[in-house]
Structure formats: C-alpha cells, structure tokens
Amino acid sequence: MTPLLEIEGLKTHFPTANGVVKAVDGVDVTLSKGEILGLVGESGSGKSITGFSIMGLVEPPGEIVEGSVRFKGEELVGAPRERLRMLRGDRIAMIFQDPMMTLNPVLSIATQMIETVQAHRNTPRRQARKQAREALARVGIPSPDERLDGYPHEFSGGMRQRVAIAIALLHEPDLIIADEPTTALDVTIQSQILAQVQKLCADTETGLIWITHDLGVVAGLAHRIAVMYAGRIVEHGPADALLDDPRHPYTQGLIGCVPAANRRGEPLDRIPGTAPAPLNRPEGCAFRPRCTRASRTCETEPHQTRDGLRGWHCFHPVAGEVPA
Amino acid sequence: MTAFIIRRALQAVVVLFLTALIVFLGVYAIGDPLEILLPGDATEAERAQVAASLGLDQPLPVQFIGFLTDILSGDFGRSFVYNRPTIDVIFERFPATLELVVTALVLSLLIGIPLGLWAGMKPRSAVDETIMTGSILGFSLPNFWQGMMLIMIFSVWLGWLPSTGRGDTATVLSIRTSFATWDGFTHLILPAINLALAQIALVIRLTRTGVQETTPLDFVRFARARGLTERRILLVHVMKNILIPIVTVLGIEFGSLIAFAVVTETIFAWPGIGKLIIDSINALDRPVIVTYILFIVTMFIVINLLVDILYSLIDPRIRVRQP
C-alpha cells in the first residue's frame, strides 16, 4: 500500500542578500493513513517551512530546490498550481498557530466557511451553510447556527481555533498539517483541543502532522515523533521509544527541558548555547557546538543509523542509557 | 446606530454654530460693509440711515443673534451681484461641481484600484515601477499645468474635445446633467480627468500599500491553505480589508474636491461653485461668501457622517464598539 505521505530529501531554501538560508535541508518523512506524527523542534529549525512545503505554500523568494513530496503516490513538487490549489483545503488541510490572525477579520464565519466548501465542490449555498453548521457543531461550538453569522472578533482565541479546525475538517481531508495550533492557547483549552483533534482524526482515519516545539504536547498525542534541528530531522521513531530512550543527544536534551510534575523542585536541564544562525551553520553535525559528546568525527555529516522503526543521525548516540 | 447618528447631529450643530460665529466675526465685524455699499462722498446722515436699515447700528451680539435667526429661518441673505437669495445662486451652481467631482472620484476608483492591485501583486517588477513612476507624476505635476496640457493636447492639437464650458445639459430624473447629451459628456471629460489625475495617483498608492501590507498576513495564507483561488483572495479577502483606508481618504478628498475644484473650474471655465466663490471674492459679494462657507462646512459634516456609516458596513469590528 502506498503511504499517505512520503517526503524524500526535501530542501527548501530562501535566497537572501547575505546568502542562502537553508530552512529545510534534506528532510525525509513518511506518514500512513490515520497516523499522527509529532514534528518537534526549536524556533527556526524548519518545522513550519516543512509544513508549508508540503502544501506548496512556500512564500517567494523561498522555493523547494530539491526532493520530493508524494501524497497518495502523486508528486506535489512541481505540480501545477491549480492542482495544488484543488488539493489544499480539500485533501490536505492546514491549521495555523495564531487563531487571532488566521480568519479574515472583515468577513463573517459563514462567508469564510461557505467559500471553503464552494472552492472545492459545486455545493448550493444553502447546503454549504448546513455543512458549515455541522462542522462547527462537531468541534464543540455551542449554538453553531447563531455563531455562524458572527465575525472573528466575537470569538475567543480557543473558539477561533475551533473554527479554524472546523474549516480544516469541512471536506474530511486525508491529511491535516497542524502548525503549533495550541501554542497560543490556555492549557485547559489546549488539552480540550488536543483531545478533540485526536478523536476526530481517529474517527475519520485522517493523517496528522502536529508541528510543535513542545515535546509535552506530542507525548500524549503522536504515534511517532520526528525531531528537527537546523533544517534536518536528527531523530525519528515511535513516540514511546523515542521519549523513553532517546538516541540523539539533542532529543535527550529536549526531553530534559520539559518541566515535569514528578520532578518538582529540581532545576530543569538546559541545552547549552543557542541554535546556530541559519546562515552560519557548522559543517557536519549542526548540533556539534552544543553537544557534550561531540568529537572530531562530528565535523563530517552523520549518516542515518536505523534500528527497526527508528533512526537517528549521530556518531555518538546515547545508546541504551537511562534518560536524564 | 440611531443613538450614534443623533450624537453626531448634535456635534454638527455645535460645529455649525462655531463656524457661523467665526464667519460672522470675520466677515461682518472686521470689515465695514458700508465702505463698499456707499459711495465715498456719502453724508453722515446717509451712512446712519443705511446702517440702521441693515441693522448695523445695533451692538455686535444683537447683530449676531439677528444673523443666526435669519439663517435658522432659511434666509441667508441676498447676493449683492446677482440680487437673488445666495442659497439659490449656490444651488444653481452646485450640481455642475458635484457632477465633476463625482465623475473624477469614480474615475479615480475605476483606474486607481486595478492599477494599485496590479502593482501591489508584483512588487519591484517592471509593471510596478512603471505604475509608481506614473503616480508620482500624477502627484507632483501642478494641477493647473496638467489642465493646460490636457487642453493643449486634446483640444488644440488633436481637436478631439472641447476645452471650455459645460456644453449642453439635459434633465434626467429632474437632475440637470451633462451625461444626458453627447455634447455635455465631451465637455465633462477633460475637466474630470484633470481633477481625477491626482486622485488616481492617491488611490494607486493606497491600494498598493494596502495589498503589500495585507498579503503577508496569516489570514491570506490560511485562505490559500483553504484552497481559495488567487482571484477570490485578492478581490474579496484583500480588497475588503484595504477598502477601509481608501474610504477614509476618499471621504476627505470628496469634500476637498468640491471645496477646491476652483483651479480646474477656472481653467476649463466650468460653471461650478468653485468658480462662483472666486468671482464672489473678486466682487466682494459677502453674503455669497458666507453662505458658501456655511454650505461647505455642512457638506464636510455630512460626508464625515457617511464615511463613518460606510466604515461600519465594511468593518464589523467597528459596529460593536458603538455604545
């Protein structure tokens, strides 16, 4: 069976006056139907650009310079713009980080939902409105019929994000790319939305890529986790294995940074240094300058080590040690 | 909404009262009308008689109250030059100006918005550079010079269009308009373009800036992620957002164009109120000047009110803020 999504050697670069920013620099991801992948990394690691690359929404001057994105076997890199438009919002949907910004402030919720329905189907207006109302009800918006005629500013952040999710679900897509959709929300709202998305994806067998900087969020949500650093995936594998037994020192460091309820009073771990500037990444392993295990070998590019379902790019993996 | 309009109407009354006061003090109290009305060799008795007949022997506050009561009863005085009620003189000329200004504004929207969208979508391209350079010319070349050039090219050299006057008008739906006859229409073209050029440049710049500020916003990206066509994103999502600054500026411009269409009306001998006020100032026709100023102030107040109402139609966020 063809996987839902196969990304191979994806490179998305942004030419600037000072040089080329290699935002995504060789990413491989595979996702099957109904699977939830947590794509984790710090700001600037290229996780959002990976999401936009899949959608064909990289803003010029940025462009995909290499690699392939196959969705249900169809190559999306270099696909006609109209074909990508037809897939977007229909088969592949996206949810953005800041719910205060994603809805057009001067158009009603009904207008924005109905136009999304009608962008992909010749649905009569009345029918499209009904579909929109049902979608709002599905994500737990009370009295959807009234709220439909409201405007974005009349909704709270959490409610707006629910509307965005309802819009993403309108055509029951095969794949949803969620770019930090709960980062801007309260924790209580965050957990509600997480639970809801998890349930909706399970019900409809939708594949989900959940982009976040918060390992804690994906720990309970994702089946698999991929950790990104400086435009590359440094480690990936089943969520449990990766969290309980990380191999890449960066993954280990990230896990140490998560505040945990059972470690009250202990100081949090931190990863020394900062992520390298995108124009000034070190040769070889980009994590080298911040890594306690680095040696001369790390000045060359680490190849992938595979172990069953998981893989990592590191010469000195944290093999089998008890995580900090 | 009703409360809002009532509040605005009360504000308007205050503004009009203050304007009337300033105009009265400026025009009646500082200059002496007797100097103009009477011959230089008039006797003291004659002066006193005329002053009494015009109420000029009364103390200033009494004169002002008299002036206000006249206005409130609809009597704005008679023109010295035309010897007719000033309000009639102004309303006779006003439709010509209104027609000119509305045509110019419609032209500026029809030409300015598409060009602005085009330039905004392709920043720093050849199209953008050309349009922006053109708009700088529209802004910076003096209005009167543009008018003379238009006359020279289209009337003198090419002989396509008439250069002066309003031409034939006809009455459609009880409005006298140049649009009703071909002759009137050809007379309207050049002055309307002359008046529109700077406005086109302004609308182009507003639209281009609006597009460039709006397209990087998340809701545009989200609209793309929803699979909307670029056409719909630009014409509905982006347009509705950039209409807000355009309406604001054009509202102000509309008033200014009516009040200051003087230059165009003078060049093209267009029989509008701009030309009337210049003629009246030359002839020291004070009642006309006073009525004109009060009329323009009222018009600005009405336009501002209309702009505010338009705002709330465009931007739902403004609607709720009204108490």
XYZ file of C-alpha atoms in Angstrom:
647
model
C 0.000 0.000 0.000
C 1.320 3.470 -0.805
C 1.802 5.557 2.307
C -0.348 8.660 2.648
C 2.645 10.986 2.511
C 6.252 10.378 1.552
C 8.772 13.191 1.787
C 12.233 12.447 0.462
C 15.303 14.656 0.620
C 13.182 17.824 0.810
C 15.214 21.010 0.634
C 13.509 24.401 0.850
C 15.871 27.336 0.581
C 15.424 31.103 0.866
C 17.911 33.221 -1.031
C 18.730 36.417 0.870
C 21.151 39.266 0.311
C 23.642 37.616 2.696
C 23.420 34.086 1.363
C 21.040 31.187 1.044
C 19.026 30.280 4.148
C 18.618 26.527 4.086
C 15.402 26.439 6.121
C 14.718 22.817 5.253
C 17.831 20.924 4.270
C 17.133 17.318 3.474
C 14.052 16.060 5.306
C 12.585 12.572 4.975
C 9.170 11.823 6.456
C 6.695 9.027 5.868
C 3.149 9.069 7.158
C 0.462 6.466 6.754
C -3.301 6.798 6.900
C -4.662 7.709 10.337
C -1.187 8.182 11.759
C -0.229 11.129 13.968
C 3.300 12.412 13.602
C 4.727 14.942 16.017
C 7.265 17.169 14.280
C 9.278 18.727 17.092
C 11.957 21.378 17.057
C 13.031 24.790 18.288
C 12.078 28.022 16.519
C 13.896 28.250 13.223
C 14.503 24.515 12.948
C 12.473 24.442 9.722
C 9.433 22.567 11.001
C 6.870 25.140 9.842
C 8.577 25.534 6.462
C 8.379 21.744 6.095
C 4.618 22.044 6.598
C 4.290 24.896 4.098
C 6.444 22.967 1.598
C 4.006 20.063 1.666
C 1.134 22.480 0.975
C 3.011 24.210 -1.829
C 2.697 27.429 0.153
C 6.334 28.475 0.444
C 6.407 32.250 0.047
C 8.740 33.558 -2.649
C 11.677 34.047 -2.813
C 11.755 30.733 -0.923
C 11.444 27.608 -3.026
C 11.753 23.852 -2.900
C 15.111 23.274 -4.527
C 15.330 19.517 -4.199
C 13.490 16.438 -3.096
C 10.029 15.085 -3.495
C 6.705 15.208 -1.671
C 4.387 12.398 -2.709
C 0.816 12.499 -1.492
C -1.019 9.207 -2.081
C 1.615 8.455 -4.720
C 1.204 11.808 -6.502
C 4.254 14.030 -6.788
C 3.475 17.501 -5.411
C 6.829 19.199 -6.005
C 6.483 20.918 -9.354
C 2.785 20.041 -9.638
C 0.651 22.649 -11.470
C -0.534 25.463 -9.191
C -4.165 24.737 -9.924
C -3.699 21.075 -8.914
C -2.130 22.161 -5.611
C -4.961 24.599 -5.014
C -7.502 21.831 -5.544
C -5.735 19.617 -3.004
C -5.375 22.370 -0.419
C -8.341 22.658 1.873
C -9.822 19.565 0.285
C -7.450 16.579 0.664
C -4.743 18.381 2.662
C -5.791 20.912 5.265
C -3.738 23.152 7.489
C -4.293 24.721 10.900
C -2.168 27.705 11.867
C -0.518 28.799 15.057
C -2.220 32.066 15.898
C -6.011 31.791 15.824
C -6.314 35.576 16.214
C -4.745 36.048 12.807
C -5.959 33.187 10.631
C -9.520 34.304 9.999
C -10.257 37.347 7.884
C -11.492 39.983 10.370
C -13.932 41.632 7.955
C -15.752 38.534 6.680
C -18.293 36.552 8.659
C -17.567 32.992 9.773
C -20.353 31.812 7.451
C -18.782 33.526 4.439
C -15.377 32.050 5.171
C -16.733 28.546 5.705
C -19.107 28.559 2.738
C -16.410 29.825 0.380
C -14.175 26.982 1.526
C -16.901 24.465 0.722
C -17.601 26.078 -2.627
C -13.913 26.343 -3.559
C -13.911 22.565 -3.982
C -17.484 21.458 -4.701
C -20.432 22.852 -6.607
C -22.472 22.865 -3.435
C -25.507 25.165 -3.347
C -25.203 27.922 -0.751
C -27.911 26.568 1.495
C -26.332 23.114 1.537
C -22.866 24.601 2.121
C -24.218 26.542 5.088
C -25.650 23.374 6.546
C -22.288 21.677 6.141
C -20.582 24.614 7.870
C -23.028 24.453 10.764
C -22.411 20.742 11.214
C -18.644 21.286 11.143
C -18.934 23.913 13.902
C -21.064 21.582 15.994
C -18.509 18.787 15.532
C -15.709 20.842 17.093
C -17.902 21.731 20.062
C -19.044 25.272 19.312
C -22.298 25.940 21.154
C -25.313 27.238 19.150
C -23.472 26.945 15.823
C -26.332 28.417 13.836
C -26.053 31.799 15.584
C -22.276 31.787 15.781
C -22.096 31.166 12.039
C -23.234 34.733 11.352
C -20.706 36.148 13.783
C -17.378 37.722 12.939
C -13.968 36.511 14.159
C -13.595 39.300 16.738
C -16.678 37.989 18.537
C -14.898 34.693 19.290
C -12.243 33.956 21.916
C -8.876 32.562 20.864
C -9.863 28.997 21.687
C -13.160 29.352 19.841
C -11.425 30.806 16.805
C -9.032 27.878 16.745
C -12.034 25.551 16.865
C -13.483 27.428 13.895
C -10.163 27.004 12.059
C -10.239 23.290 12.860
C -13.857 23.070 11.714
C -12.826 24.701 8.430
C -9.937 22.236 8.079
C -12.368 19.352 8.608
C -15.017 20.584 6.130
C -14.003 18.238 3.344
C -12.796 15.418 5.620
C -9.216 15.696 4.396
C -6.782 12.768 4.255
C -4.027 14.822 5.817
C -4.013 17.713 8.277
C -0.910 19.757 8.948
C -1.265 21.484 12.291
C 1.359 24.190 12.834
C 1.549 24.733 16.607
C -2.221 25.166 16.814
C -2.368 25.165 20.611
C 0.717 27.224 21.405
C -1.244 30.467 21.707
C -3.972 28.964 23.907
C -4.517 28.368 27.623
C -3.504 24.905 28.828
C -7.082 23.898 29.616
C -8.252 24.892 26.137
C -5.123 23.278 24.726
C -5.929 19.907 26.250
C -9.566 20.119 25.106
C -8.499 20.833 21.557
C -5.850 18.104 21.637
C -8.394 15.539 22.772
C -10.839 16.678 20.138
C -8.335 16.567 17.284
C -7.163 13.155 18.403
C -10.718 11.847 18.375
C -11.631 13.458 15.049
C -8.531 12.045 13.374
C -9.181 8.581 14.764
C -12.829 8.713 13.613
C -12.023 9.685 10.055
C -8.598 7.979 9.728
C -7.023 11.322 8.901
C -3.251 11.533 8.889
C -1.955 14.344 11.082
C 1.347 16.147 11.263
C 1.442 18.091 14.507
C 4.192 20.685 14.397
C 5.275 21.922 17.826
C 8.197 22.980 19.957
C 6.620 21.300 22.955
C 7.529 17.660 23.454
C 4.984 17.500 26.254
C 2.151 18.166 23.812
C 3.072 15.453 21.337
C 3.971 12.930 24.037
C 0.322 12.163 24.638
C -0.874 12.725 21.086
C 1.529 11.398 18.477
C 2.166 7.842 17.375
C 5.519 8.799 16.011
C 7.831 11.716 16.654
C 10.418 13.339 14.396
C 12.865 15.777 15.971
C 14.145 18.564 13.747
C 17.297 20.579 14.229
C 18.734 23.168 11.842
C 16.657 22.094 8.863
C 17.120 18.349 9.306
C 15.438 15.526 11.122
C 18.002 14.304 13.649
C 15.945 11.506 15.121
C 12.619 9.851 14.457
C 10.774 6.849 15.777
C 7.706 5.617 17.649
C 6.741 8.131 20.335
C 7.266 5.827 23.308
C 10.633 4.528 22.196
C 11.893 7.993 21.309
C 10.754 9.613 24.551
C 11.818 6.787 26.886
C 15.068 6.002 25.180
C 16.338 8.869 23.017
C 19.400 8.216 20.897
C 20.293 11.685 19.692
C 21.826 13.954 22.346
C 19.572 16.767 21.118
C 16.442 14.686 21.706
C 17.730 13.829 25.128
C 18.346 17.496 25.817
C 14.833 18.446 24.680
C 13.270 15.846 26.952
C 15.277 17.250 29.846
C 13.881 20.695 29.155
C 10.256 19.654 29.668
C 9.028 20.609 33.146
C 7.523 17.501 34.706
C 5.134 17.319 37.641
C 7.074 14.485 39.268
C 10.344 16.406 39.298
C 9.210 19.315 41.435
C 11.935 21.456 42.918
C 14.691 20.058 40.733
C 16.305 22.511 38.365
C 15.391 21.976 34.739
C 18.035 20.750 32.377
C 19.020 23.008 29.594
C 20.841 22.645 26.349
C 23.876 24.935 26.420
C 24.233 27.551 23.712
C 21.684 28.551 21.113
C 20.573 27.123 17.807
C 23.030 28.114 15.063
C 22.164 31.112 12.884
C 20.628 29.826 9.651
C 23.367 31.461 7.573
C 26.159 30.180 9.754
C 25.554 26.524 10.416
C 28.575 24.420 11.350
C 29.866 21.782 8.944
C 28.883 18.193 9.665
C 26.505 17.726 12.584
C 24.839 21.096 13.195
C 24.328 20.273 16.878
C 28.097 19.735 17.381
C 28.907 23.068 19.134
C 26.238 22.481 21.804
C 26.874 18.776 22.247
C 28.844 17.327 25.150
C 29.549 14.152 23.204
C 30.952 15.835 20.086
C 34.333 14.767 18.698
C 36.362 15.432 15.547
C 34.277 12.826 13.706
C 31.226 15.089 14.077
C 32.779 17.556 11.624
C 31.583 15.242 8.887
C 27.932 14.696 8.078
C 26.465 11.910 10.255
C 24.622 9.242 8.249
C 21.427 7.702 9.464
C 21.567 4.754 11.816
C 18.428 2.647 11.628
C 17.069 0.332 14.242
C 13.765 -1.235 13.301
C 11.186 1.552 13.169
C 13.506 4.270 14.386
C 16.501 6.111 13.081
C 18.946 8.831 14.117
C 21.784 10.897 12.702
C 24.564 10.796 15.260
C 28.058 9.342 15.613
C 27.820 9.148 19.390
C 24.236 8.119 20.170
C 23.007 7.981 23.749
C 22.532 4.262 23.254
C 20.622 2.446 25.907
C 21.387 4.890 28.693
C 18.697 5.849 31.140
C 17.446 9.280 30.048
C 18.108 12.137 32.393
C -26.879 53.198 15.253
C -29.676 55.715 15.873
C -28.014 56.963 19.052
C -24.802 57.302 17.107
C -26.436 59.432 14.406
C -28.190 61.641 16.974
C -24.909 62.212 18.797
C -23.244 63.121 15.538
C -26.082 65.512 14.647
C -25.651 67.312 17.990
C -21.927 67.604 17.357
C -22.735 69.007 13.927
C -24.922 71.728 15.466
C -22.049 72.812 17.720
C -19.604 72.860 14.814
C -22.012 74.870 12.653
C -22.644 77.373 15.458
C -18.919 77.919 15.936
C -18.401 78.275 12.192
C -21.233 80.795 11.971
C -19.629 82.768 14.809
C -16.199 82.796 13.181
C -17.616 83.666 9.768
C -19.754 86.414 11.263
C -16.892 87.938 13.204
C -14.541 87.591 10.280
C -16.723 88.937 7.540
C -19.151 91.362 9.215
C -17.342 92.689 12.228
C -13.833 93.194 10.884
C -14.666 94.794 7.548
C -17.254 97.540 7.254
C -19.913 96.784 4.637
C -20.801 100.470 4.442
C -17.458 101.199 2.798
C -18.473 99.031 -0.126
C -22.180 99.781 -0.223
C -21.956 103.543 -0.049
C -20.204 105.950 -2.395
C -17.160 107.700 -0.904
C -18.908 111.087 -0.658
C -21.946 109.895 1.329
C -23.004 112.164 4.229
C -23.090 111.132 7.878
C -26.916 111.148 7.738
C -26.932 108.789 4.768
C -24.471 106.466 6.488
C -26.597 106.364 9.654
C -29.723 105.695 7.624
C -28.213 102.765 5.681
C -26.599 101.403 8.876
C -29.983 101.482 10.602
C -31.739 99.828 7.666
C -29.160 96.993 7.665
C -29.200 96.736 11.471
C -25.525 97.703 11.612
C -26.176 100.308 14.361
C -27.048 97.523 16.808
C -24.434 96.165 19.242
C -22.433 93.178 17.951
C -24.173 90.383 19.939
C -27.568 91.633 18.787
C -26.382 91.648 15.189
C -25.088 88.108 15.604
C -28.375 86.875 17.027
C -30.167 88.550 14.133
C -27.787 86.835 11.712
C -28.477 83.444 13.362
C -32.265 83.894 13.352
C -32.179 84.776 9.672
C -30.164 81.645 8.915
C -32.462 79.478 11.001
C -35.464 80.794 9.094
C -33.677 79.878 5.863
C -32.696 83.433 4.939
C -29.022 83.523 4.042
C -29.237 86.990 2.558
C -29.168 88.258 -0.995
C -26.204 88.386 -3.293
C -25.002 91.955 -3.987
C -24.004 90.942 -7.507
C -26.916 88.782 -8.629
C -29.508 90.415 -6.363
C -31.034 86.998 -5.633
C -31.036 84.837 -2.490
C -27.491 83.468 -2.054
C -28.764 79.975 -1.413
C -30.387 79.956 -4.876
C -27.180 81.154 -6.507
C -25.167 78.406 -4.825
C -27.619 75.591 -5.500
C -27.834 76.612 -9.123
C -24.078 76.117 -9.493
C -23.638 73.187 -7.140
C -24.866 70.345 -9.441
C -22.183 71.195 -12.014
C -19.432 70.877 -9.406
C -20.945 67.765 -7.879
C -21.119 66.136 -11.293
C -17.500 66.984 -11.992
C -16.272 65.745 -8.609
C -18.283 62.518 -8.631
C -17.058 61.717 -12.144
C -13.470 62.380 -11.054
C -13.829 60.158 -7.978
C -15.420 57.315 -9.942
C -12.607 57.590 -12.478
C -10.002 57.503 -9.717
C -11.520 54.317 -8.261
C -12.017 52.598 -11.631
C -8.464 53.340 -12.732
C -6.635 53.576 -9.407
C -7.757 50.351 -7.722
C -6.916 47.936 -10.591
C -3.552 49.599 -11.191
C -2.814 49.601 -7.455
C -3.713 45.911 -7.160
C -1.575 45.090 -10.161
C 1.430 46.993 -8.806
C 0.937 45.590 -5.303
C 0.848 41.996 -6.538
C 4.155 42.337 -8.376
C 6.360 44.473 -6.135
C 9.538 45.811 -7.745
C 8.576 44.424 -11.150
C 8.624 46.497 -14.333
C 4.829 46.877 -14.071
C 5.114 48.134 -10.502
C 7.913 50.580 -11.336
C 6.003 51.986 -14.311
C 2.765 52.450 -12.372
C 4.504 54.009 -9.399
C 6.500 56.415 -11.575
C 3.269 57.403 -13.299
C 1.613 58.030 -9.948
C 4.487 60.266 -8.856
C 3.863 62.364 -11.978
C 0.157 62.487 -11.122
C 1.010 63.799 -7.664
C 3.772 66.206 -8.370
C 2.878 67.935 -11.632
C 0.860 71.031 -10.738
C -2.854 70.642 -11.288
C -3.201 73.804 -13.391
C -0.296 72.742 -15.621
C -1.858 69.303 -16.163
C -5.098 71.064 -17.118
C -3.380 73.301 -19.644
C -1.505 70.344 -21.116
C -4.774 68.424 -21.476
C -6.296 71.367 -23.308
C -3.231 71.747 -25.497
C -3.092 68.072 -26.473
C -6.746 67.106 -26.760
C -8.362 70.395 -27.766
C -5.692 72.347 -29.604
C -3.530 69.698 -31.300
C -5.888 66.797 -31.728
C -9.103 68.786 -31.688
C -10.972 65.852 -30.138
C -12.554 67.504 -27.117
C -13.891 70.978 -26.285
C -11.764 72.974 -23.853
C -14.219 75.226 -22.012
C -17.724 75.394 -20.619
C -20.216 72.755 -19.647
C -21.844 72.167 -23.047
C -25.442 71.063 -23.446
C -27.177 69.598 -20.456
C -30.491 67.852 -20.230
C -32.752 66.988 -17.348
C -32.898 63.338 -16.336
C -34.964 62.428 -13.270
C -35.210 66.163 -12.517
C -31.414 66.469 -12.354
C -29.689 68.619 -14.892
C -26.712 66.604 -16.099
C -24.010 66.658 -18.749
C -24.257 62.908 -19.103
C -27.580 63.229 -20.867
C -26.132 64.694 -24.056
C -23.079 63.767 -26.085
C -22.007 67.401 -26.188
C -22.243 67.676 -22.410
C -20.332 64.436 -21.988
C -17.457 65.580 -24.214
C -17.246 68.808 -22.217
C -17.036 66.836 -18.993
C -14.162 64.523 -19.999
C -11.182 66.878 -19.815
C -12.046 68.689 -16.543
C -12.951 65.365 -14.908
C -9.620 63.829 -15.934
C -7.802 66.925 -14.757
C -9.451 66.698 -11.369
C -9.013 62.902 -11.231
C -5.277 62.660 -12.008
C -4.027 63.405 -8.505
C -6.789 61.228 -7.025
C -5.860 58.302 -9.283
C -2.280 58.613 -8.078
C -3.503 58.668 -4.485
C -5.759 55.613 -4.897
C -2.959 53.675 -6.646
C -0.621 54.335 -3.739
C -3.199 53.492 -1.083
C -4.181 50.269 -2.857
C -0.607 49.170 -3.496
C 0.419 49.782 0.111
C -2.725 48.006 1.287
C -2.004 44.943 -0.833
C 1.573 44.792 0.361
C 0.561 45.113 3.980
C -2.275 42.614 3.734
C -0.880 39.763 1.620
C 1.774 38.655 4.134
C -0.866 38.353 6.861
C -1.806 34.930 8.172
C -5.408 35.096 7.034
C -4.274 35.354 3.417
C -2.048 32.315 3.885
C -4.905 30.489 5.568
C -7.177 31.443 2.658
C -4.618 29.852 0.318
C -4.413 26.802 2.578
C -8.198 26.505 2.269
C -7.779 26.214 -1.494
C -9.397 29.510 -2.471
C -8.439 30.865 -5.876
C -5.927 33.718 -6.011
C -8.627 35.783 -7.683
C -11.038 35.411 -4.784
C -8.289 36.010 -2.219
C -7.319 39.264 -3.908
C -10.737 40.597 -4.844
C -12.626 39.600 -1.704
C -10.238 38.963 1.185
C -7.577 41.558 0.447
C -9.899 44.133 -1.162
C -12.351 44.291 1.698
C -9.514 44.986 4.101
C -7.905 47.724 2.046
C -11.216 49.462 1.354
C -11.083 50.896 4.875
C -8.190 53.324 4.256
C -9.449 54.065 0.739
C -12.900 55.080 2.007
C -11.351 57.265 4.710
C -9.119 59.163 2.359
C -11.639 59.485 -0.451
C -14.241 60.792 2.017
C -11.913 63.610 2.970
C -10.897 64.113 -0.661
C -14.522 64.322 -1.780
C -15.130 67.331 0.403
C -11.846 68.939 -0.570
C -12.507 68.412 -4.260
C -15.869 70.176 -4.025
C -14.442 72.993 -1.980
C -11.265 73.347 -4.002
C -12.229 72.372 -7.539
C -11.542 76.077 -8.105
C -8.405 75.549 -10.183
C -9.959 73.064 -12.596
C -13.169 75.065 -12.848
C -11.214 78.201 -13.627
C -9.033 76.569 -16.308
C -11.958 74.903 -18.041
C -14.462 77.739 -17.359
C -16.674 75.148 -15.661
C -19.725 76.906 -14.177
C -19.455 75.345 -10.709
C -19.329 76.744 -7.177
C -15.531 76.889 -7.188
C -15.703 79.460 -9.941
C -18.598 81.189 -8.161
C -16.610 81.698 -4.971
C -13.629 83.142 -6.848
C -15.950 85.523 -8.704
C -17.693 86.463 -5.439
C -14.412 87.174 -3.662
C -13.340 89.394 -6.534
C -16.661 91.252 -6.387
C -16.676 91.309 -2.548
C -20.084 89.603 -2.626
C -20.131 88.888 1.108
C -23.487 87.140 1.521
C -22.446 84.602 -1.108
C -19.083 84.032 0.604
C -20.715 83.488 3.985
C -23.360 81.140 2.631
C -20.725 79.265 0.677
C -18.550 78.699 3.743
C -21.501 77.518 5.846
C -22.579 75.251 2.998
C -19.112 73.684 2.628
C -18.849 73.107 6.375
C -22.246 71.392 6.400
C -21.139 69.254 3.493
C -17.966 68.148 5.286
C -20.024 67.179 8.318
C -22.428 65.130 6.203
C -19.589 63.419 4.318
C -17.825 62.505 7.539
C -21.024 61.010 8.861
C -21.480 58.999 5.662
C -17.872 57.767 5.857
C -18.415 56.602 9.423
C -21.557 54.748 8.391
C -19.691 53.180 5.440
C -16.936 52.098 7.830
C -19.291 50.135 9.962
C -20.612 48.436 6.844
C -17.105 47.431 5.768
C -15.554 46.616 9.120
C -17.632 44.537 11.542
C -15.208 45.324 14.374
C -16.378 48.945 14.391
C -20.061 48.036 14.643
C -19.859 46.627 18.161
C -17.867 49.496 19.584
C -20.765 51.893 19.208
C -22.467 52.373 22.551
